[in-house]
Amino acid sequence: MTTPQPQTSTLYATLLARCPRCGKGPLFKNVLELREGCSSCGMSYKFIDTGDGPAVFAIFILGFLVVGLALYVEFTYEPPVWVHVVLWGALTPLIALGLLRFLKAGLIALQYRNKAEEGRLAQD
């Protein structure tokens, strides 16, 4: 038995935060809140459960970026401490939102493509 392949690429669905089945309907109502279903193909998004996955990846990536950039700015320009507080205090949440949206859309697309679901014990 062959299984139908997704009609849209995982990368396309991830980058544009679109429905993993059709690639047309948006995934999110606002920045991070999921819609009930796809407005284009009607697929329900109730199966989606990304858990803490996007947040964990975002913490690692964001920590690497912010610390690296803060060290670069410190050693290159030697600004006062308040510049770091203002700069990284403003940029960190903005980068975090963008990363979380991207990572959440990516994990949703991968969950759909690989038909991932909660593990269950076999009933004999």
mmCIF file with all atom_site columns, C-alpha atoms in Angstrom:
data_model
loop_
_atom_site.group_PDB
_atom_site.id
_atom_site.type_symbol
_atom_site.label_atom_id
_atom_site.label_alt_id
_atom_site.label_comp_id
_atom_site.label_asym_id
_atom_site.label_entity_id
_atom_site.label_seq_id
_atom_site.pdbx_PDB_ins_code
_atom_site.Cartn_x
_atom_site.Cartn_y
_atom_site.Cartn_z
_atom_site.occupancy
_atom_site.B_iso_or_equiv
_atom_site.pdbx_formal_charge
_atom_site.auth_seq_id
_atom_site.auth_comp_id
_atom_site.auth_asym_id
_atom_site.auth_atom_id
_atom_site.pdbx_PDB_model_num
ATOM 1   C CA . MET A 1 1   ? 0.000   0.000  0.000  1.00 0.00 ? 1   MET A CA 1
ATOM 2   C CA . THR A 1 2   ? 1.438   3.360  -0.975 1.00 0.00 ? 2   THR A CA 1
ATOM 3   C CA . THR A 1 3   ? 0.822   6.434  1.089  1.00 0.00 ? 3   THR A CA 1
ATOM 4   C CA . PRO A 1 4   ? 0.124   9.742  -0.637 1.00 0.00 ? 4   PRO A CA 1
ATOM 5   C CA . GLN A 1 5   ? 2.979   12.213 -0.448 1.00 0.00 ? 5   GLN A CA 1
ATOM 6   C CA . PRO A 1 6   ? 2.387   15.697 0.927  1.00 0.00 ? 6   PRO A CA 1
ATOM 7   C CA . GLN A 1 7   ? 1.333   18.088 -1.817 1.00 0.00 ? 7   GLN A CA 1
ATOM 8   C CA . THR A 1 8   ? 3.577   20.863 -0.584 1.00 0.00 ? 8   THR A CA 1
ATOM 9   C CA . SER A 1 9   ? 7.198   20.832 0.502  1.00 0.00 ? 9   SER A CA 1
ATOM 10  C CA . THR A 1 10  ? 8.035   20.898 4.188  1.00 0.00 ? 10  THR A CA 1
ATOM 11  C CA . LEU A 1 11  ? 10.398  23.819 3.659  1.00 0.00 ? 11  LEU A CA 1
ATOM 12  C CA . TYR A 1 12  ? 7.722   25.860 1.859  1.00 0.00 ? 12  TYR A CA 1
ATOM 13  C CA . ALA A 1 13  ? 5.155   25.204 4.587  1.00 0.00 ? 13  ALA A CA 1
ATOM 14  C CA . THR A 1 14  ? 7.731   26.091 7.247  1.00 0.00 ? 14  THR A CA 1
ATOM 15  C CA . LEU A 1 15  ? 9.041   29.314 5.736  1.00 0.00 ? 15  LEU A CA 1
ATOM 16  C CA . LEU A 1 16  ? 5.610   30.724 4.951  1.00 0.00 ? 16  LEU A CA 1
ATOM 17  C CA . ALA A 1 17  ? 3.819   29.185 7.989  1.00 0.00 ? 17  ALA A CA 1
ATOM 18  C CA . ARG A 1 18  ? 1.204   27.568 5.759  1.00 0.00 ? 18  ARG A CA 1
ATOM 19  C CA . CYS A 1 19  ? -0.919  24.440 5.925  1.00 0.00 ? 19  CYS A CA 1
ATOM 20  C CA . PRO A 1 20  ? 1.324   21.379 5.654  1.00 0.00 ? 20  PRO A CA 1
ATOM 21  C CA . ARG A 1 21  ? -1.159  19.627 3.352  1.00 0.00 ? 21  ARG A CA 1
ATOM 22  C CA . CYS A 1 22  ? -2.048  22.250 0.737  1.00 0.00 ? 22  CYS A CA 1
ATOM 23  C CA . GLY A 1 23  ? 0.459   25.034 1.415  1.00 0.00 ? 23  GLY A CA 1
ATOM 24  C CA . LYS A 1 24  ? -2.198  27.725 1.017  1.00 0.00 ? 24  LYS A CA 1
ATOM 25  C CA . GLY A 1 25  ? -4.023  28.297 4.297  1.00 0.00 ? 25  GLY A CA 1
ATOM 26  C CA . PRO A 1 26  ? -2.181  30.093 7.113  1.00 0.00 ? 26  PRO A CA 1
ATOM 27  C CA . LEU A 1 27  ? -1.259  28.132 10.259 1.00 0.00 ? 27  LEU A CA 1
ATOM 28  C CA . PHE A 1 28  ? -1.468  30.989 12.741 1.00 0.00 ? 28  PHE A CA 1
ATOM 29  C CA . LYS A 1 29  ? -4.196  33.470 13.766 1.00 0.00 ? 29  LYS A CA 1
ATOM 30  C CA . ASN A 1 30  ? -1.598  35.877 15.081 1.00 0.00 ? 30  ASN A CA 1
ATOM 31  C CA . VAL A 1 31  ? 2.089   35.507 15.865 1.00 0.00 ? 31  VAL A CA 1
ATOM 32  C CA . LEU A 1 32  ? 1.996   32.082 17.593 1.00 0.00 ? 32  LEU A CA 1
ATOM 33  C CA . GLU A 1 33  ? -1.668  31.079 18.089 1.00 0.00 ? 33  GLU A CA 1
ATOM 34  C CA . LEU A 1 34  ? -2.800  28.218 15.836 1.00 0.00 ? 34  LEU A CA 1
ATOM 35  C CA . ARG A 1 35  ? -5.986  28.365 13.805 1.00 0.00 ? 35  ARG A CA 1
ATOM 36  C CA . GLU A 1 36  ? -8.659  25.676 14.203 1.00 0.00 ? 36  GLU A CA 1
ATOM 37  C CA . GLY A 1 37  ? -8.032  24.397 10.684 1.00 0.00 ? 37  GLY A CA 1
ATOM 38  C CA . CYS A 1 38  ? -6.956  25.269 7.172  1.00 0.00 ? 38  CYS A CA 1
ATOM 39  C CA . SER A 1 39  ? -9.138  27.870 5.468  1.00 0.00 ? 39  SER A CA 1
ATOM 40  C CA . SER A 1 40  ? -8.187  26.478 2.061  1.00 0.00 ? 40  SER A CA 1
ATOM 41  C CA . CYS A 1 41  ? -8.365  22.655 2.238  1.00 0.00 ? 41  CYS A CA 1
ATOM 42  C CA . GLY A 1 42  ? -10.330 22.298 5.490  1.00 0.00 ? 42  GLY A CA 1
ATOM 43  C CA . MET A 1 43  ? -7.787  20.099 7.313  1.00 0.00 ? 43  MET A CA 1
ATOM 44  C CA . SER A 1 44  ? -8.250  20.248 11.078 1.00 0.00 ? 44  SER A CA 1
ATOM 45  C CA . TYR A 1 45  ? -5.205  21.292 13.090 1.00 0.00 ? 45  TYR A CA 1
ATOM 46  C CA . LYS A 1 46  ? -6.383  19.424 16.194 1.00 0.00 ? 46  LYS A CA 1
ATOM 47  C CA . PHE A 1 47  ? -3.741  16.702 15.671 1.00 0.00 ? 47  PHE A CA 1
ATOM 48  C CA . ILE A 1 48  ? -0.933  19.213 16.131 1.00 0.00 ? 48  ILE A CA 1
ATOM 49  C CA . ASP A 1 49  ? 1.074   18.896 19.323 1.00 0.00 ? 49  ASP A CA 1
ATOM 50  C CA . THR A 1 50  ? 4.522   20.466 19.127 1.00 0.00 ? 50  THR A CA 1
ATOM 51  C CA . GLY A 1 51  ? 4.916   20.511 22.906 1.00 0.00 ? 51  GLY A CA 1
ATOM 52  C CA . ASP A 1 52  ? 8.024   22.296 24.142 1.00 0.00 ? 52  ASP A CA 1
ATOM 53  C CA . GLY A 1 53  ? 10.105  21.416 21.082 1.00 0.00 ? 53  GLY A CA 1
ATOM 54  C CA . PRO A 1 54  ? 10.130  24.864 19.442 1.00 0.00 ? 54  PRO A CA 1
ATOM 55  C CA . ALA A 1 55  ? 10.944  26.593 22.743 1.00 0.00 ? 55  ALA A CA 1
ATOM 56  C CA . VAL A 1 56  ? 13.891  24.302 23.482 1.00 0.00 ? 56  VAL A CA 1
ATOM 57  C CA . PHE A 1 57  ? 15.393  24.801 20.029 1.00 0.00 ? 57  PHE A CA 1
ATOM 58  C CA . ALA A 1 58  ? 14.770  28.559 20.245 1.00 0.00 ? 58  ALA A CA 1
ATOM 59  C CA . ILE A 1 59  ? 16.524  28.807 23.618 1.00 0.00 ? 59  ILE A CA 1
ATOM 60  C CA . PHE A 1 60  ? 19.648  27.124 22.285 1.00 0.00 ? 60  PHE A CA 1
ATOM 61  C CA . ILE A 1 61  ? 19.731  29.054 19.003 1.00 0.00 ? 61  ILE A CA 1
ATOM 62  C CA . LEU A 1 62  ? 18.852  32.400 20.599 1.00 0.00 ? 62  LEU A CA 1
ATOM 63  C CA . GLY A 1 63  ? 21.391  31.944 23.383 1.00 0.00 ? 63  GLY A CA 1
ATOM 64  C CA . PHE A 1 64  ? 24.126  31.216 20.865 1.00 0.00 ? 64  PHE A CA 1
ATOM 65  C CA . LEU A 1 65  ? 23.207  34.220 18.702 1.00 0.00 ? 65  LEU A CA 1
ATOM 66  C CA . VAL A 1 66  ? 22.717  36.776 21.467 1.00 0.00 ? 66  VAL A CA 1
ATOM 67  C CA . VAL A 1 67  ? 25.793  35.827 23.471 1.00 0.00 ? 67  VAL A CA 1
ATOM 68  C CA . GLY A 1 68  ? 27.921  35.726 20.327 1.00 0.00 ? 68  GLY A CA 1
ATOM 69  C CA . LEU A 1 69  ? 26.659  39.077 19.098 1.00 0.00 ? 69  LEU A CA 1
ATOM 70  C CA . ALA A 1 70  ? 26.941  40.663 22.548 1.00 0.00 ? 70  ALA A CA 1
ATOM 71  C CA . LEU A 1 71  ? 30.558  39.538 22.815 1.00 0.00 ? 71  LEU A CA 1
ATOM 72  C CA . TYR A 1 72  ? 31.275  40.837 19.318 1.00 0.00 ? 72  TYR A CA 1
ATOM 73  C CA . VAL A 1 73  ? 29.743  44.241 20.128 1.00 0.00 ? 73  VAL A CA 1
ATOM 74  C CA . GLU A 1 74  ? 31.566  44.387 23.470 1.00 0.00 ? 74  GLU A CA 1
ATOM 75  C CA . PHE A 1 75  ? 35.007  43.595 22.107 1.00 0.00 ? 75  PHE A CA 1
ATOM 76  C CA . THR A 1 76  ? 34.639  45.609 18.900 1.00 0.00 ? 76  THR A CA 1
ATOM 77  C CA . TYR A 1 77  ? 32.965  48.811 20.142 1.00 0.00 ? 77  TYR A CA 1
ATOM 78  C CA . GLU A 1 78  ? 33.315  48.650 23.965 1.00 0.00 ? 78  GLU A CA 1
ATOM 79  C CA . PRO A 1 79  ? 29.968  50.368 24.624 1.00 0.00 ? 79  PRO A CA 1
ATOM 80  C CA . PRO A 1 80  ? 28.675  51.240 28.105 1.00 0.00 ? 80  PRO A CA 1
ATOM 81  C CA . VAL A 1 81  ? 26.541  48.646 29.889 1.00 0.00 ? 81  VAL A CA 1
ATOM 82  C CA . TRP A 1 82  ? 23.297  50.532 29.232 1.00 0.00 ? 82  TRP A CA 1
ATOM 83  C CA . VAL A 1 83  ? 23.813  50.062 25.473 1.00 0.00 ? 83  VAL A CA 1
ATOM 84  C CA . HIS A 1 84  ? 23.881  46.296 25.963 1.00 0.00 ? 84  HIS A CA 1
ATOM 85  C CA . VAL A 1 85  ? 20.769  46.431 28.127 1.00 0.00 ? 85  VAL A CA 1
ATOM 86  C CA . VAL A 1 86  ? 18.818  48.489 25.593 1.00 0.00 ? 86  VAL A CA 1
ATOM 87  C CA . LEU A 1 87  ? 20.117  46.682 22.506 1.00 0.00 ? 87  LEU A CA 1
ATOM 88  C CA . TRP A 1 88  ? 19.745  43.090 23.677 1.00 0.00 ? 88  TRP A CA 1
ATOM 89  C CA . GLY A 1 89  ? 16.674  43.834 25.787 1.00 0.00 ? 89  GLY A CA 1
ATOM 90  C CA . ALA A 1 90  ? 14.881  44.956 22.628 1.00 0.00 ? 90  ALA A CA 1
ATOM 91  C CA . LEU A 1 91  ? 16.338  42.525 20.083 1.00 0.00 ? 91  LEU A CA 1
ATOM 92  C CA . THR A 1 92  ? 16.128  39.305 22.095 1.00 0.00 ? 92  THR A CA 1
ATOM 93  C CA . PRO A 1 93  ? 12.293  39.129 22.347 1.00 0.00 ? 93  PRO A CA 1
ATOM 94  C CA . LEU A 1 94  ? 11.905  40.106 18.678 1.00 0.00 ? 94  LEU A CA 1
ATOM 95  C CA . ILE A 1 95  ? 14.322  37.446 17.493 1.00 0.00 ? 95  ILE A CA 1
ATOM 96  C CA . ALA A 1 96  ? 12.671  34.939 19.862 1.00 0.00 ? 96  ALA A CA 1
ATOM 97  C CA . LEU A 1 97  ? 9.213   35.528 18.359 1.00 0.00 ? 97  LEU A CA 1
ATOM 98  C CA . GLY A 1 98  ? 10.503  35.106 14.827 1.00 0.00 ? 98  GLY A CA 1
ATOM 99  C CA . LEU A 1 99  ? 12.402  31.960 15.756 1.00 0.00 ? 99  LEU A CA 1
ATOM 100 C CA . LEU A 1 100 ? 9.472   30.444 17.648 1.00 0.00 ? 100 LEU A CA 1
ATOM 101 C CA . ARG A 1 101 ? 7.101   31.027 14.738 1.00 0.00 ? 101 ARG A CA 1
ATOM 102 C CA . PHE A 1 102 ? 9.541   29.478 12.276 1.00 0.00 ? 102 PHE A CA 1
ATOM 103 C CA . LEU A 1 103 ? 10.392  26.508 14.513 1.00 0.00 ? 103 LEU A CA 1
ATOM 104 C CA . LYS A 1 104 ? 6.763   25.834 15.441 1.00 0.00 ? 104 LYS A CA 1
ATOM 105 C CA . ALA A 1 105 ? 5.721   25.860 11.773 1.00 0.00 ? 105 ALA A CA 1
ATOM 106 C CA . GLY A 1 106 ? 8.628   23.557 10.955 1.00 0.00 ? 106 GLY A CA 1
ATOM 107 C CA . LEU A 1 107 ? 7.782   21.019 13.631 1.00 0.00 ? 107 LEU A CA 1
ATOM 108 C CA . ILE A 1 108 ? 4.117   21.074 12.573 1.00 0.00 ? 108 ILE A CA 1
ATOM 109 C CA . ALA A 1 109 ? 5.060   20.432 8.938  1.00 0.00 ? 109 ALA A CA 1
ATOM 110 C CA . LEU A 1 110 ? 7.371   17.580 9.967  1.00 0.00 ? 110 LEU A CA 1
ATOM 111 C CA . GLN A 1 111 ? 4.724   16.124 12.272 1.00 0.00 ? 111 GLN A CA 1
ATOM 112 C CA . TYR A 1 112 ? 2.234   16.057 9.387  1.00 0.00 ? 112 TYR A CA 1
ATOM 113 C CA . ARG A 1 113 ? 4.712   14.716 6.838  1.00 0.00 ? 113 ARG A CA 1
ATOM 114 C CA . ASN A 1 114 ? 5.931   11.890 9.077  1.00 0.00 ? 114 ASN A CA 1
ATOM 115 C CA . LYS A 1 115 ? 2.486   11.161 10.545 1.00 0.00 ? 115 LYS A CA 1
ATOM 116 C CA . ALA A 1 116 ? 3.924   11.526 14.053 1.00 0.00 ? 116 ALA A CA 1
ATOM 117 C CA . GLU A 1 117 ? 1.517   10.966 16.901 1.00 0.00 ? 117 GLU A CA 1
ATOM 118 C CA . GLU A 1 118 ? 1.494   10.109 20.571 1.00 0.00 ? 118 GLU A CA 1
ATOM 119 C CA . GLY A 1 119 ? 2.897   6.685  21.377 1.00 0.00 ? 119 GLY A CA 1
ATOM 120 C CA . ARG A 1 120 ? 0.463   3.985  22.435 1.00 0.00 ? 120 ARG A CA 1
ATOM 121 C CA . LEU A 1 121 ? 0.919   0.572  23.996 1.00 0.00 ? 121 LEU A CA 1
ATOM 122 C CA . ALA A 1 122 ? 0.034   -2.340 21.705 1.00 0.00 ? 122 ALA A CA 1
ATOM 123 C CA . GLN A 1 123 ? -3.174  -4.145 22.588 1.00 0.00 ? 123 GLN A CA 1
ATOM 124 C CA . ASP A 1 124 ? -2.844  -7.917 22.015 1.00 0.00 ? 124 ASP A CA 1
#
